[in-house]
Amino acid sequence: MAVKDRDRFSTATRIRLLGEQTAARVYRSQTKRQARRSRLTGRAALLALVVCSLVVALAYPIRQYVSQRAEIADLQREKEEAAQRVEDLRDIKARWQDDAYAEQQIRQRLHYVMPGETGFIVVDPDAAKKSRTDQSAADRPWYANIWDGVDKADAAQ
């Protein structure tokens, strides 16, 4: 046992032990580094770069395509509305070609009567009072509108 103890304190033994400990530390640090090391390889990075550049390159044309499709749909809707309006106007024109319809509209709108007929216009007295009191602001002078505003504000209190 004395030989073992003496061998234990020898310089060579201590250097060998230090070397083994250092090798163990280096091995542990390398395994930790490998465990922490990213699994992103060069090929994966290149693939990610290509995919990102494709997305960026195609984003604007796809946005343009979608907006143009929406514009085309709006124009088609406007075209259909215009075609419907043209059809309605053709119907109105065809009605005005009929003499009976034209005569009816002339009598109704212009209050014309045929020779030998007597025309009557019935006036409701309540309607005349309402029309005088409900004059719109555009029919009156500006100072009357201001004064009415002051009266309404005073009446609100």
Tab-separated table of C-alpha atoms in Angstrom, residues 66-143:
chain	number	residue	atom	x	y	z
A	66	VAL	CA	-57.112	39.491	-56.642
A	67	SER	CA	-57.767	43.231	-56.960
A	68	GLN	CA	-58.280	42.930	-60.723
A	69	ARG	CA	-60.733	40.070	-60.238
A	70	ALA	CA	-62.680	42.227	-57.774
A	71	GLU	CA	-62.662	45.124	-60.239
A	72	ILE	CA	-63.901	42.853	-63.032
A	73	ALA	CA	-66.737	41.627	-60.799
A	74	ASP	CA	-67.701	45.249	-59.999
A	75	LEU	CA	-67.675	46.183	-63.678
A	76	GLN	CA	-69.828	43.184	-64.573
A	77	ARG	CA	-72.322	44.174	-61.880
A	78	GLU	CA	-72.386	47.759	-63.215
A	79	LYS	CA	-72.877	46.394	-66.734
A	80	GLU	CA	-75.869	44.345	-65.602
A	81	GLU	CA	-77.351	47.372	-63.817
A	82	ALA	CA	-76.861	49.509	-66.936
A	83	ALA	CA	-78.504	46.841	-69.101
A	84	GLN	CA	-81.464	46.741	-66.690
A	85	ARG	CA	-81.709	50.563	-66.798
A	86	VAL	CA	-81.663	50.487	-70.630
A	87	GLU	CA	-84.432	47.883	-70.600
A	88	ASP	CA	-86.518	50.038	-68.230
A	89	LEU	CA	-86.015	53.099	-70.440
A	90	ARG	CA	-87.048	51.103	-73.524
A	91	ASP	CA	-90.234	50.069	-71.704
A	92	ILE	CA	-90.970	53.693	-70.807
A	93	LYS	CA	-90.325	54.781	-74.414
A	94	ALA	CA	-92.636	52.063	-75.706
A	95	ARG	CA	-95.373	53.226	-73.302
A	96	TRP	CA	-95.042	56.811	-74.489
A	97	GLN	CA	-95.526	55.614	-78.071
A	98	ASP	CA	-99.080	54.633	-77.120
A	99	ASP	CA	-101.452	57.606	-77.615
A	100	ALA	CA	-103.767	56.544	-74.766
A	101	TYR	CA	-100.896	56.499	-72.255
A	102	ALA	CA	-99.599	59.865	-73.461
A	103	GLU	CA	-103.083	61.384	-73.157
A	104	GLN	CA	-103.473	59.953	-69.646
A	105	GLN	CA	-100.123	61.411	-68.543
A	106	ILE	CA	-100.920	64.805	-70.080
A	107	ARG	CA	-104.229	64.947	-68.216
A	108	GLN	CA	-102.662	63.843	-64.935
A	109	ARG	CA	-99.463	65.891	-64.944
A	110	LEU	CA	-100.473	69.042	-66.776
A	111	HIS	CA	-104.161	69.107	-65.786
A	112	TYR	CA	-105.298	69.391	-69.404
A	113	VAL	CA	-108.915	68.671	-70.306
A	114	MET	CA	-110.496	67.759	-73.602
A	115	PRO	CA	-112.753	70.278	-75.339
A	116	GLY	CA	-116.205	70.246	-73.784
A	117	GLU	CA	-114.966	68.901	-70.410
A	118	THR	CA	-114.815	70.938	-67.219
A	119	GLY	CA	-111.658	70.647	-65.125
A	120	PHE	CA	-111.762	70.754	-61.344
A	121	ILE	CA	-108.914	71.003	-58.866
A	122	VAL	CA	-109.809	70.232	-55.272
A	123	VAL	CA	-107.741	72.064	-52.722
A	124	ASP	CA	-107.598	70.780	-49.162
A	125	PRO	CA	-107.550	73.799	-46.800
A	126	ASP	CA	-105.540	71.884	-44.194
A	127	ALA	CA	-102.885	71.120	-46.763
A	128	ALA	CA	-102.535	74.810	-47.593
A	129	LYS	CA	-101.997	75.659	-43.915
A	130	LYS	CA	-99.415	72.927	-43.572
A	131	SER	CA	-97.563	74.050	-46.666
A	132	ARG	CA	-97.353	77.629	-45.355
A	133	THR	CA	-96.058	76.573	-41.951
A	134	ASP	CA	-93.692	73.930	-43.295
A	135	GLN	CA	-91.785	76.213	-45.616
A	136	SER	CA	-88.349	74.804	-46.122
A	137	ALA	CA	-85.266	76.738	-45.092
A	138	ALA	CA	-84.270	77.277	-48.724
A	139	ASP	CA	-87.486	79.206	-49.461
A	140	ARG	CA	-86.939	81.783	-46.707
A	141	PRO	CA	-84.306	84.502	-46.373
A	142	TRP	CA	-81.206	83.714	-44.354
A	143	TYR	CA	-82.049	86.042	-41.473
